[in-house]
PDB file of C-alpha atoms in Angstrom:
ATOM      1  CA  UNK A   3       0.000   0.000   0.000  1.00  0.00           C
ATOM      2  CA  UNK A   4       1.281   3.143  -1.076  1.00  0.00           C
ATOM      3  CA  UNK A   5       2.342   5.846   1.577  1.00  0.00           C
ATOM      4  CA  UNK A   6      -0.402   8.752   2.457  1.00  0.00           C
ATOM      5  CA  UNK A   7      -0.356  11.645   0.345  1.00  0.00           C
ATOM      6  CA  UNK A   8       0.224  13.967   4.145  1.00  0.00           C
ATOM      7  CA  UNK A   9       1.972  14.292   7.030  1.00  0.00           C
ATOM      8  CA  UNK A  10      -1.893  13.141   9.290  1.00  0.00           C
ATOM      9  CA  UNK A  11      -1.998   9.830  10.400  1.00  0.00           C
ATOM     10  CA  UNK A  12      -5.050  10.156  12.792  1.00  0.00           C
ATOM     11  CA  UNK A  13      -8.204  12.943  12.805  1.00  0.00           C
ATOM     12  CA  UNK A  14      -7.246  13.792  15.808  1.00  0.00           C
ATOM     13  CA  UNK A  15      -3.906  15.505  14.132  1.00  0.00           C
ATOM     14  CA  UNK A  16      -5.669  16.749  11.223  1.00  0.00           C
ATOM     15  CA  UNK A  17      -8.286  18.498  13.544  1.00  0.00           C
ATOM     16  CA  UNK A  18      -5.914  20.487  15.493  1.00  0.00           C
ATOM     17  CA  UNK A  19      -4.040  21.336  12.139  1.00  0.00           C
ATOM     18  CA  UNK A  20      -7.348  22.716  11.089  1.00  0.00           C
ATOM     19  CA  UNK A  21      -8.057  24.381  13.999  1.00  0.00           C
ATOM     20  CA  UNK A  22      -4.081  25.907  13.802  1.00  0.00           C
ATOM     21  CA  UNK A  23      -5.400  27.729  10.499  1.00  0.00           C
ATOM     22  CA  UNK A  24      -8.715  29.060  11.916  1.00  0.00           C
ATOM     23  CA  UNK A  25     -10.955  26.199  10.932  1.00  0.00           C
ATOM     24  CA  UNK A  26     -13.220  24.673  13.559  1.00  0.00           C
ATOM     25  CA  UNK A  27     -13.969  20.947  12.180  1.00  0.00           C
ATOM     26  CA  UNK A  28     -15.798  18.759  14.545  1.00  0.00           C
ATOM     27  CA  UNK A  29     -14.662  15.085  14.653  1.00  0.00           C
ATOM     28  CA  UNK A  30     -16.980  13.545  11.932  1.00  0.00           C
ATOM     29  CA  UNK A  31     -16.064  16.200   9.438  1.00  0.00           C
ATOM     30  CA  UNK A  32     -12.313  15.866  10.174  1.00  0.00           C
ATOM     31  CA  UNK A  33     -12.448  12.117   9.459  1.00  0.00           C
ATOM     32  CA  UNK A  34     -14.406  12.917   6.231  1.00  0.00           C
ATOM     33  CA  UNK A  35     -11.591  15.265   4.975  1.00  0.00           C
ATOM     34  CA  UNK A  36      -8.768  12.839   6.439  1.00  0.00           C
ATOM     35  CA  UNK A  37     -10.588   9.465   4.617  1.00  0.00           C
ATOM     36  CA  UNK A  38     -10.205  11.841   1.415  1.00  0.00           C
ATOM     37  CA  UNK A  39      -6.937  12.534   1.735  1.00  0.00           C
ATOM     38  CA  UNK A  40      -5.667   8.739   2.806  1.00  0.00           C
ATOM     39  CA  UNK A  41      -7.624   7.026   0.053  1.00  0.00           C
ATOM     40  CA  UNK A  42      -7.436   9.869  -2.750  1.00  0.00           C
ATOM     41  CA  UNK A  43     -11.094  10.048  -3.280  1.00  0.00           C
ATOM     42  CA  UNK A  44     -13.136  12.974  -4.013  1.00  0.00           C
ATOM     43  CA  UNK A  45     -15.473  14.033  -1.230  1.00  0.00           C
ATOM     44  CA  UNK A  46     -18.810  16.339  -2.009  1.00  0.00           C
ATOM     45  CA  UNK A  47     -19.793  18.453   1.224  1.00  0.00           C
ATOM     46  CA  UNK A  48     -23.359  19.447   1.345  1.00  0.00           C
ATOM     47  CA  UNK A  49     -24.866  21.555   3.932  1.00  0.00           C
ATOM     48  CA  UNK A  50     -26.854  25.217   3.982  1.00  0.00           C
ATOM     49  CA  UNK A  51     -24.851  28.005   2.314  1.00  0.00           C
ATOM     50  CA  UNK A  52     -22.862  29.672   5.001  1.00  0.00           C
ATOM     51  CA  UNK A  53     -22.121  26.383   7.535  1.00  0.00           C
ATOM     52  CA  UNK A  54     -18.139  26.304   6.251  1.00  0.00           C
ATOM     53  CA  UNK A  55     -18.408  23.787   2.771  1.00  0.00           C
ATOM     54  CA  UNK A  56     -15.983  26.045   0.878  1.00  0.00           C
ATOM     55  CA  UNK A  57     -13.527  27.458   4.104  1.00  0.00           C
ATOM     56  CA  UNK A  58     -13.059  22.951   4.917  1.00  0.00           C
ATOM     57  CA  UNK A  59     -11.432  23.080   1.257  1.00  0.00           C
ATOM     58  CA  UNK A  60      -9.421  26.336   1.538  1.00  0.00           C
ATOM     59  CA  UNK A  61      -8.503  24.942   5.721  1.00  0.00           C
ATOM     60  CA  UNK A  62      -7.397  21.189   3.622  1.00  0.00           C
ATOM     61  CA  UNK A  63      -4.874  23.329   1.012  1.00  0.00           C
ATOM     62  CA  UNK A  64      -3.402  25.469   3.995  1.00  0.00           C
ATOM     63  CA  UNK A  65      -2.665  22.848   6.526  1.00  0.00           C
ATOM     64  CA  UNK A  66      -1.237  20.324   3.681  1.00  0.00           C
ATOM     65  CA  UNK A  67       0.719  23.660   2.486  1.00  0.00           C
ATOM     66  CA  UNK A  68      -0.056  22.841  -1.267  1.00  0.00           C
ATOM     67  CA  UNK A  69      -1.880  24.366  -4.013  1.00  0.00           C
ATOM     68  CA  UNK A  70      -5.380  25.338  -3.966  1.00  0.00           C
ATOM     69  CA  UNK A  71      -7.471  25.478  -7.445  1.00  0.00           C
ATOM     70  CA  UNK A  72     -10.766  26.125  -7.108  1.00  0.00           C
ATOM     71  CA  UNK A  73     -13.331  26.519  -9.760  1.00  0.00           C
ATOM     72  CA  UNK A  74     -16.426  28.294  -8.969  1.00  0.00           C
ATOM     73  CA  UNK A  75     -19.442  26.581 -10.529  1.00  0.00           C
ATOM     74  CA  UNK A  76     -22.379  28.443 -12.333  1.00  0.00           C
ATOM     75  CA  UNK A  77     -25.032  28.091 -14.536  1.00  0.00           C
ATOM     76  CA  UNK A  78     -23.836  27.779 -18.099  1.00  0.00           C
ATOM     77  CA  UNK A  79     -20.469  27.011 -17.421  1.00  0.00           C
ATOM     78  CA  UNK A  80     -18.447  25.223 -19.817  1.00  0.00           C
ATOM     79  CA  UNK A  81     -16.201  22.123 -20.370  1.00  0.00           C
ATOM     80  CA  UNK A  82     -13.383  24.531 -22.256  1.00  0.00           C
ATOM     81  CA  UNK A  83     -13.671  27.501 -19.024  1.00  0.00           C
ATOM     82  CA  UNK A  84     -13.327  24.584 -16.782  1.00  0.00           C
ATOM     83  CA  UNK A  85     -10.850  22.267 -18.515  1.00  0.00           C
ATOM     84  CA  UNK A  86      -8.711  24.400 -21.326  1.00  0.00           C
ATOM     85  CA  UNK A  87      -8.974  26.056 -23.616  1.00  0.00           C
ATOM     86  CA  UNK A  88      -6.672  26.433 -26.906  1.00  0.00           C
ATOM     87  CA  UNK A  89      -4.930  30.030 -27.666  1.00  0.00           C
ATOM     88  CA  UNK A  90      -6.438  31.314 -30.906  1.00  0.00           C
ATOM     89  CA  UNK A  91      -4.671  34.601 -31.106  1.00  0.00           C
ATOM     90  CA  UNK A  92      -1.563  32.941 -30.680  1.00  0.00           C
ATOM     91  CA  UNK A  93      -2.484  30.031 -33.276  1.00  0.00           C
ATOM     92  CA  UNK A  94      -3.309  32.752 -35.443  1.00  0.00           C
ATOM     93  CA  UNK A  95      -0.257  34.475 -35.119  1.00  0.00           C
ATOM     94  CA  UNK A  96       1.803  31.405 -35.706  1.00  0.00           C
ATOM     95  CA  UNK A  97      -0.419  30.820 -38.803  1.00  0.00           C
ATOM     96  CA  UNK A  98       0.501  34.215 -40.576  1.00  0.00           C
ATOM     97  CA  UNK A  99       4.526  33.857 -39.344  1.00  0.00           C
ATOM     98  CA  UNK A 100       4.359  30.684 -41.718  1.00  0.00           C
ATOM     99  CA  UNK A 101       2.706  32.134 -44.646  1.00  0.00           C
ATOM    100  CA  UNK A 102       5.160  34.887 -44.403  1.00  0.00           C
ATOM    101  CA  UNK A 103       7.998  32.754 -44.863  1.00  0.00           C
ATOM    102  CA  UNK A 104       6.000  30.278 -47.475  1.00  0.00           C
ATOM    103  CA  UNK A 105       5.205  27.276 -44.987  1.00  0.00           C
ATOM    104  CA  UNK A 106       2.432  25.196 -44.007  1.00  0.00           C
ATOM    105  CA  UNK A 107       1.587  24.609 -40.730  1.00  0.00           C
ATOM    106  CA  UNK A 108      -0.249  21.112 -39.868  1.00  0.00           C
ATOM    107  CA  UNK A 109      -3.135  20.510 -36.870  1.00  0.00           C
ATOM    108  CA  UNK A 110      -0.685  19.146 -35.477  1.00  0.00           C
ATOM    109  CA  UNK A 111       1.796  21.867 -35.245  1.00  0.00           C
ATOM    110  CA  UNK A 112      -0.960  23.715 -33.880  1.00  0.00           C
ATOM    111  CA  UNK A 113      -2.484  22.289 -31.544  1.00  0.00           C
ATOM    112  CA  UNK A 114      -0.065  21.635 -29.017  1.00  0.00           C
ATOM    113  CA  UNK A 115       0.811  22.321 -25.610  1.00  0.00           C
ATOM    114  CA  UNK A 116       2.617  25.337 -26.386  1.00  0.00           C
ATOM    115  CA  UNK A 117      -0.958  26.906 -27.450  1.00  0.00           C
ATOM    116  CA  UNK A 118      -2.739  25.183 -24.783  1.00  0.00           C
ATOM    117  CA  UNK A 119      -4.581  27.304 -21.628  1.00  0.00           C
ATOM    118  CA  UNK A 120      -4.663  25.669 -18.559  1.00  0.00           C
ATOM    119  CA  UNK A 121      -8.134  25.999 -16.949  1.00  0.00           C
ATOM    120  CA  UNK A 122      -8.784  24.815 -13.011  1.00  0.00           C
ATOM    121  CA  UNK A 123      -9.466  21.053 -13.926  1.00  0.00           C
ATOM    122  CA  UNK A 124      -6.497  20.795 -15.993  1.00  0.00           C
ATOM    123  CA  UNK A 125      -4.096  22.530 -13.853  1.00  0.00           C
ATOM    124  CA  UNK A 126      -4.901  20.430 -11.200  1.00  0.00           C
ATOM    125  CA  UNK A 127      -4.213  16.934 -13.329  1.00  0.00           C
ATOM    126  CA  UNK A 128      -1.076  18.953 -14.609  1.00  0.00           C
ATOM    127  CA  UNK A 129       0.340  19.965 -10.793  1.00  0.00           C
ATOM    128  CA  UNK A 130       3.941  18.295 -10.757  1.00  0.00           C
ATOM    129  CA  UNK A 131       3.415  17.420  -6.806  1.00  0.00           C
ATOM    130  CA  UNK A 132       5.532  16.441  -4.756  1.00  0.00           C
ATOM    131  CA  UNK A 133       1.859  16.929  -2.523  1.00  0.00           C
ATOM    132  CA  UNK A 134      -1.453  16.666  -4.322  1.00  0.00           C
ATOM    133  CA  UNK A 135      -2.923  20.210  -5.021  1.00  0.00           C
ATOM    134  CA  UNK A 136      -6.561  20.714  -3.631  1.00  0.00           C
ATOM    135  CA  UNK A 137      -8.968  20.853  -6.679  1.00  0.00           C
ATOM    136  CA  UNK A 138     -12.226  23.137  -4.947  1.00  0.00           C
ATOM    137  CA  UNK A 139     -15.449  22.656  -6.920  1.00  0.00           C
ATOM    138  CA  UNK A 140     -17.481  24.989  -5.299  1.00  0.00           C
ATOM    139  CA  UNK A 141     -21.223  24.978  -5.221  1.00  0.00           C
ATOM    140  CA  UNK A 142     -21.253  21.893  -8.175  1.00  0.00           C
ATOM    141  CA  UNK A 143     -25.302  22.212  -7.635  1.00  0.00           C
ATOM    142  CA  UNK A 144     -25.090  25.530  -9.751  1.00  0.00           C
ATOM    143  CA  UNK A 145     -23.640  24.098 -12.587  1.00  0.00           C
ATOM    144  CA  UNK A 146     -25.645  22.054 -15.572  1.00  0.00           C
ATOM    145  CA  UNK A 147     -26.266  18.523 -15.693  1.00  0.00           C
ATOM    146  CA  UNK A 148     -24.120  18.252 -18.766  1.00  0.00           C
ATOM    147  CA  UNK A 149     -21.337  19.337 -16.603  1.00  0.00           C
ATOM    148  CA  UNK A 150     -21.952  17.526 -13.965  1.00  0.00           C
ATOM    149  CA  UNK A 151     -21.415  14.447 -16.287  1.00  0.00           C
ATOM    150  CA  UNK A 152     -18.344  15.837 -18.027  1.00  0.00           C
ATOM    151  CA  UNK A 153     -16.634  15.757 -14.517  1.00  0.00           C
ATOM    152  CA  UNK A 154     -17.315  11.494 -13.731  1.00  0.00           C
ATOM    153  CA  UNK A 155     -14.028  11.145 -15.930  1.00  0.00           C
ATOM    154  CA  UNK A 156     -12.039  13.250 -13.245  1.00  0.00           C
ATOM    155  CA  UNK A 157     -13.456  11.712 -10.036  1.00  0.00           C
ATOM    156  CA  UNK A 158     -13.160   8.547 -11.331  1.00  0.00           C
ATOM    157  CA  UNK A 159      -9.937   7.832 -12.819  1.00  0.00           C
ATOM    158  CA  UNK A 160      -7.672  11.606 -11.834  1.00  0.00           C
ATOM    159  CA  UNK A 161      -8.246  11.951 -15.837  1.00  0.00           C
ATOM    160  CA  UNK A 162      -9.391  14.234 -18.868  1.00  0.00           C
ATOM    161  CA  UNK A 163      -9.423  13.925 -22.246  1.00  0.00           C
ATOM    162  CA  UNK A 164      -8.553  16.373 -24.596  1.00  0.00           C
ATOM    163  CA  UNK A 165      -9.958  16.055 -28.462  1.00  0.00           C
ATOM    164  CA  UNK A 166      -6.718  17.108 -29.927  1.00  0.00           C
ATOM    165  CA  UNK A 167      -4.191  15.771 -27.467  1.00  0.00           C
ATOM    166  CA  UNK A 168      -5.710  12.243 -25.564  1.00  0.00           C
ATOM    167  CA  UNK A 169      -6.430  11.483 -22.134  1.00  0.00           C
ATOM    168  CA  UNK A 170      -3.716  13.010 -19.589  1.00  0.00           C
ATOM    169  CA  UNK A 171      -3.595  11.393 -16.393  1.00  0.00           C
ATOM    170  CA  UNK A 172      -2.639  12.749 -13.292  1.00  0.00           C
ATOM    171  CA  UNK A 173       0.902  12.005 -11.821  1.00  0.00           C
ATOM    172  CA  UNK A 174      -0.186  13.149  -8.664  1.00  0.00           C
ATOM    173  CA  UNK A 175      -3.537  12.739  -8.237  1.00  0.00           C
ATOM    174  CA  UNK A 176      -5.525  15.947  -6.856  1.00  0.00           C
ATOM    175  CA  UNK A 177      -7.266  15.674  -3.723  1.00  0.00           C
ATOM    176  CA  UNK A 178     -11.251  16.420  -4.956  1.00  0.00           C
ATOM    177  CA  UNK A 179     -13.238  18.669  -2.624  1.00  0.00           C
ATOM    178  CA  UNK A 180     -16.836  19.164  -4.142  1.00  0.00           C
ATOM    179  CA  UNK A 181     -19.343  22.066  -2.235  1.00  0.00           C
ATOM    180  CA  UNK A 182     -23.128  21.800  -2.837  1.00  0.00           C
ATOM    181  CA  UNK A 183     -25.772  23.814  -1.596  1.00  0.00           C
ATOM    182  CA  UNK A 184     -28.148  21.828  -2.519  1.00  0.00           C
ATOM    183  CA  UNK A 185     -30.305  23.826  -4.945  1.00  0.00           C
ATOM    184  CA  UNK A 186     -30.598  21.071  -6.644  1.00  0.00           C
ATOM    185  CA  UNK A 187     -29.924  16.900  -6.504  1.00  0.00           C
ATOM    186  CA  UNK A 188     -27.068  15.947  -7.720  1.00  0.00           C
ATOM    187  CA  UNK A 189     -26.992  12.398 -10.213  1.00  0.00           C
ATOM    188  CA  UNK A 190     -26.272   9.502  -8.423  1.00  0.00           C
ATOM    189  CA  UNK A 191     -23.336   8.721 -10.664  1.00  0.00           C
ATOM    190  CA  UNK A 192     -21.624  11.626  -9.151  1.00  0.00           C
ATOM    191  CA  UNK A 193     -22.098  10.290  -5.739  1.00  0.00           C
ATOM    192  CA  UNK A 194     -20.939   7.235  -6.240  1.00  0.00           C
ATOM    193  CA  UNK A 195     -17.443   8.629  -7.064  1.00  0.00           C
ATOM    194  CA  UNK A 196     -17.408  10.223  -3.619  1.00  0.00           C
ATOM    195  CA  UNK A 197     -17.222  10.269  -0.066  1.00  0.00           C
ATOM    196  CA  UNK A 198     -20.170  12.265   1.613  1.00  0.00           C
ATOM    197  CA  UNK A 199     -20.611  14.782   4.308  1.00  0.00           C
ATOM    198  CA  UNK A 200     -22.935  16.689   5.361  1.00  0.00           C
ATOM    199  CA  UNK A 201     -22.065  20.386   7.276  1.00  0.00           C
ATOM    200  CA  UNK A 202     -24.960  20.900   9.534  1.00  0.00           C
ATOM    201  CA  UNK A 203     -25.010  24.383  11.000  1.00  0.00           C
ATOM    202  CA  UNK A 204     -22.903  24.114  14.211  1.00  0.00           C
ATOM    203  CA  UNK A 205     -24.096  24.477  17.772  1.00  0.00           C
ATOM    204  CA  UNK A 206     -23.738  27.764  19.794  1.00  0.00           C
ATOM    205  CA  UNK A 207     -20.604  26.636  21.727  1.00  0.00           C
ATOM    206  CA  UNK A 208     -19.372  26.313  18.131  1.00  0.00           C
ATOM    207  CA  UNK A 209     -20.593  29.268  16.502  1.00  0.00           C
ATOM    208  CA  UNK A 210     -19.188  31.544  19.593  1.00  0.00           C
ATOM    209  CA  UNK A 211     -15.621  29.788  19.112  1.00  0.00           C
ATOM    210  CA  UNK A 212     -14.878  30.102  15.725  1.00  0.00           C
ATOM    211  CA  UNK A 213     -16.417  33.437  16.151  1.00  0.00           C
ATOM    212  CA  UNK A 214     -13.459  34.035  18.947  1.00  0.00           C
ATOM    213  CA  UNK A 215     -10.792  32.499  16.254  1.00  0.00           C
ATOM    214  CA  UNK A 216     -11.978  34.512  12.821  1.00  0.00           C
ATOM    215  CA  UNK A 217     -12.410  38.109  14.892  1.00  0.00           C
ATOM    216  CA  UNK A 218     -10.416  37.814  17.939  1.00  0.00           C
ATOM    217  CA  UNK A 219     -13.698  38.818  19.506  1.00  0.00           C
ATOM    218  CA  UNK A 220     -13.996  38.818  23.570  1.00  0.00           C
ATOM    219  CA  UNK A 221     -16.199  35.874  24.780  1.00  0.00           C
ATOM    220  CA  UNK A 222     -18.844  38.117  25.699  1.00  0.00           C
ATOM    221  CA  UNK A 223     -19.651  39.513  22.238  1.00  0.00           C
ATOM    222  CA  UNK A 224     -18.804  35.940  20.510  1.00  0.00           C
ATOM    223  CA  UNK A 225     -21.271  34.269  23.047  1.00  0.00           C
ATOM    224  CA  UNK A 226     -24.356  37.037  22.294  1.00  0.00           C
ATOM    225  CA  UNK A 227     -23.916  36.415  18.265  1.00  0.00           C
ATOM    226  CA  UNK A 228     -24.044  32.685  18.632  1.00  0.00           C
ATOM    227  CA  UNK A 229     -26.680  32.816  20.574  1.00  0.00           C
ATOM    228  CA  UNK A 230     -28.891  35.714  18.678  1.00  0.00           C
ATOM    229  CA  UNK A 231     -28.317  33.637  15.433  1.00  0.00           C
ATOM    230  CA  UNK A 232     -29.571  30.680  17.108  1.00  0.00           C
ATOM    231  CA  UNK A 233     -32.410  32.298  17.205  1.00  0.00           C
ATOM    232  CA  UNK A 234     -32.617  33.736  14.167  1.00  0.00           C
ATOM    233  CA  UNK A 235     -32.978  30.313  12.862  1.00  0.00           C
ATOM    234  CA  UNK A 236     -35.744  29.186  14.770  1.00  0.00           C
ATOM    235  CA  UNK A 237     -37.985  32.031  12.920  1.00  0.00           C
ATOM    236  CA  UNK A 238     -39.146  31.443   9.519  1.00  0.00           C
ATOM    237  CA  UNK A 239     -36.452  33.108   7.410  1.00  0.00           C
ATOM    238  CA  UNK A 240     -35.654  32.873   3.403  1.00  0.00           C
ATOM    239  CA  UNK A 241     -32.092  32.511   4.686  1.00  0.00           C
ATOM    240  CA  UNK A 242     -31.292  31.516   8.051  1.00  0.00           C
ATOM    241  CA  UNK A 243     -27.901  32.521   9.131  1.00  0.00           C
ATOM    242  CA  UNK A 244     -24.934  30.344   8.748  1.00  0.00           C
ATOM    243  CA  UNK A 245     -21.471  31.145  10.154  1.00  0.00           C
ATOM    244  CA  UNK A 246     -20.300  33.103   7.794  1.00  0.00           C
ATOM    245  CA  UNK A 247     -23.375  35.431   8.974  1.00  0.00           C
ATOM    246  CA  UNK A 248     -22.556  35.233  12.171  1.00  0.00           C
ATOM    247  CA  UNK A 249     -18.394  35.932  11.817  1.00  0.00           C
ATOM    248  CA  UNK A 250     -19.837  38.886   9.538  1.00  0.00           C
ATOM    249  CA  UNK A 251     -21.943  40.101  12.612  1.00  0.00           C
ATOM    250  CA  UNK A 252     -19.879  39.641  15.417  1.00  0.00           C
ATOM    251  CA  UNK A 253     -17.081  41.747  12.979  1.00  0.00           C
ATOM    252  CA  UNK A 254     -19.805  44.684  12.363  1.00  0.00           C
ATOM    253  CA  UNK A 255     -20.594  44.816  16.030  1.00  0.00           C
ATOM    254  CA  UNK A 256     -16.616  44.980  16.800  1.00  0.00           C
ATOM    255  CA  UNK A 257     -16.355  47.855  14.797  1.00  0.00           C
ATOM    256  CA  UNK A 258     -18.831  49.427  16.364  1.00  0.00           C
ATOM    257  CA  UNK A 259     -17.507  49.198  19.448  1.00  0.00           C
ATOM    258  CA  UNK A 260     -20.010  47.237  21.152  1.00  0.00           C
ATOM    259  CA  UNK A 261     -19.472  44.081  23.340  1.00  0.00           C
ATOM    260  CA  UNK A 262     -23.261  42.263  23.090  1.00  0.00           C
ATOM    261  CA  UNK A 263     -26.290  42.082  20.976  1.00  0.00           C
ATOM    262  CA  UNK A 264     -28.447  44.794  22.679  1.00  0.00           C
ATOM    263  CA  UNK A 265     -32.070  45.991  20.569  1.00  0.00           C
ATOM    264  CA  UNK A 266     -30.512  48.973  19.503  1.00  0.00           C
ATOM    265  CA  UNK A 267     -27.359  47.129  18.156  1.00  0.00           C
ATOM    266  CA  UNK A 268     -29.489  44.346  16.603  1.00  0.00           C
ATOM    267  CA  UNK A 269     -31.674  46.913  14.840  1.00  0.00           C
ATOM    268  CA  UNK A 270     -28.512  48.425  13.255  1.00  0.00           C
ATOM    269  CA  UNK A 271     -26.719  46.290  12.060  1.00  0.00           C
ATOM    270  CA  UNK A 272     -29.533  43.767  10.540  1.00  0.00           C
ATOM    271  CA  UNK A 273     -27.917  43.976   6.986  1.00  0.00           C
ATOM    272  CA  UNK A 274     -24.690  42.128   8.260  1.00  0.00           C
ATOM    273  CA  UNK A 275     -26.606  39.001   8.698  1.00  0.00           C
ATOM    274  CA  UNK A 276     -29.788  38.752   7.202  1.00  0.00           C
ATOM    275  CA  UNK A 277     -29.573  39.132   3.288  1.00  0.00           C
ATOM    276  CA  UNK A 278     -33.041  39.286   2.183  1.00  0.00           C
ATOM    277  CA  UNK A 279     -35.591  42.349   2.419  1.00  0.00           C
ATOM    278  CA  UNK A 280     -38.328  39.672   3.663  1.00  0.00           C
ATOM    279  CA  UNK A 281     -36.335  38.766   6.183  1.00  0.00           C
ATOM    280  CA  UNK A 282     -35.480  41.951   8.181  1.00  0.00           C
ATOM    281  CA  UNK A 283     -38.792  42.646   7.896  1.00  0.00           C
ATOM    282  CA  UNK A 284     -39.888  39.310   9.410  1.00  0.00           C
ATOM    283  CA  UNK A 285     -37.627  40.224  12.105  1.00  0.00           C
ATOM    284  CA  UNK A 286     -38.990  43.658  12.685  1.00  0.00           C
ATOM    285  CA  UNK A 287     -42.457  42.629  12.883  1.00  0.00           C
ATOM    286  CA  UNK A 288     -41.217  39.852  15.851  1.00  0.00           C
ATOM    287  CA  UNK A 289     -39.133  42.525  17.723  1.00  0.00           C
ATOM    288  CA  UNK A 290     -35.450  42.776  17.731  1.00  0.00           C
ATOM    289  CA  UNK A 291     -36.252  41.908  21.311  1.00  0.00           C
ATOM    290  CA  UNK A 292     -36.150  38.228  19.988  1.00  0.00           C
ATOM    291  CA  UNK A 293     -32.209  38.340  19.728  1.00  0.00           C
ATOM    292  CA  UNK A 294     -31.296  40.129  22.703  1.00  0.00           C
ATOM    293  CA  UNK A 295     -29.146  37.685  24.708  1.00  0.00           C
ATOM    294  CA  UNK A 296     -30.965  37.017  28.052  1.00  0.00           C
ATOM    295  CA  UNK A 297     -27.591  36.971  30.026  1.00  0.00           C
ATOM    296  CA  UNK A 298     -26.318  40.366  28.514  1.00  0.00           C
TER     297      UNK A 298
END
């Protein structure tokens, strides 16, 4: 059996390394990213936007101190702005420079490497190592089904094909983090290729820690956002609050100059965690009273 791709031999190691680069991971997502790494499989993380999907993959690159690609999914998005794509100007270029001096050039003197364009999925099959770059594809749910399928060849086999060139295979395989919000299921054939997890949105005692570690805020002021956006999520909200709501919060409040969630505070500074119009107003019509922390 080949040697792990990093320097963590338990979760226990890994989590603290996380936790040395300001991410929070409880146990069962630290053995989900740790299984990924060991057996170089790609892992999709679903979970509400906000609960940390996309920081786990950026917290992976950091504390294996390698190369983070990521590729931000959308709708529309192509195979050629994902994979490569070839240099036309430059083809072009190289096309007139023969004419001008009475040559020919073949496909194949075109089409090359020296004309290609590395996009995120090839770069990350193309990283020369010696430690597997982190390949990010963030929010996969956003992208088309077509894509969706044109990526099976990549979590399957650390593989693409290009038309003009062949299948290039990875020398050092990337380690595959996939983010999904869940806006829509993903195909099963996907899944198959990965490990699962799923982020729920931490407790409190979380919230207010990794508040403490992203804004060096004082306990008092971490423990009043956790628990105001607690409650925040027990009303019925478009978009309940995830961390990075809460981090965003706790940072407006800080510069501020306030220490707690009082009524006046909550009142002003609404837009730092709630991102819909329906939703401050829902919160209005309750009473900012609602996230007033009981112990001050």
């Amino acid at each position: 059996m080949s040697e792990p791709s990093s320097p963590f031999r338990d979760a226990v190691t890994l989590q603290a390394e996380l936790g040395s680069v300001g991410y929070l991971a409880d146990d069962a997502l630290t053995t989900a990213l740790l299984l990924a790494v060991r057996m170089q499989q790609p892992i999709l993380l679903e979970g509400e936007p906000g609960v940390g999907k996309t920081e786990a993959g950026k917290a992976l690159a950091a504390v294996l101190n390698t190369r983070l690609i990521r590729l931000q999914c959308y709708e529309g998005l192509s195979a050629a702005e994902a994979l490569y794509e070839w240099n036309y100007p430059r083809q072009l270029l190289a096309i007139r420079l023969a004419e001008s001096r009475g040559a020919v050039l073949r496909d194949a003197d075109l089409f090359t490497d020296e004309y290609l364009l590395e996009r995120p999925l090839l770069a990350a099959i193309s990283h020369p190592g010696p430690r597997p770059a982190v390949l990010l594809i963030d929010e996969v749910d956003r992208a088309d089904d077509e894509f969706e399928a044109f990526l099976l060849e990549l979590l399957a086999d650390a593989a693409i094909t290009i038309a003009e060139l062949g299948t290039r295979r990875a020398v050092v395989p990337p380690i595959v983090v996939l983010t999904s919000n869940r806006t829509r299921d993903l195909h099963d054939a996907l899944k198959r290729r990965c490990l699962y997890h799923w982020i729920a949105y931490p407790d409190a005692d979380r919230v207010a820690a990794i508040i403490r570690r992203r804004v060096n805020a004082t306990n008092q002021l971490a423990a009043a956002v956790a628990a105001s956006v607690g409650r925040l999520r027990r009303l019925d909200l478009t978009k309940p609050p995830g961390v990075a709501e809460a981090i965003n919060w706790a940072m407006a409040l800080q510069v501020l100059g306030l220490s707690t969630v009082d009524e006046g505070a909550a009142e002003r500074t609404l837009g730092a965690v709630l991102k819909y119009s329906e939703d401050v107003t829902a919160v209005r019509e309750a009473g900012t009273t609602v996230l007033v922390c009981d112990d001050g």
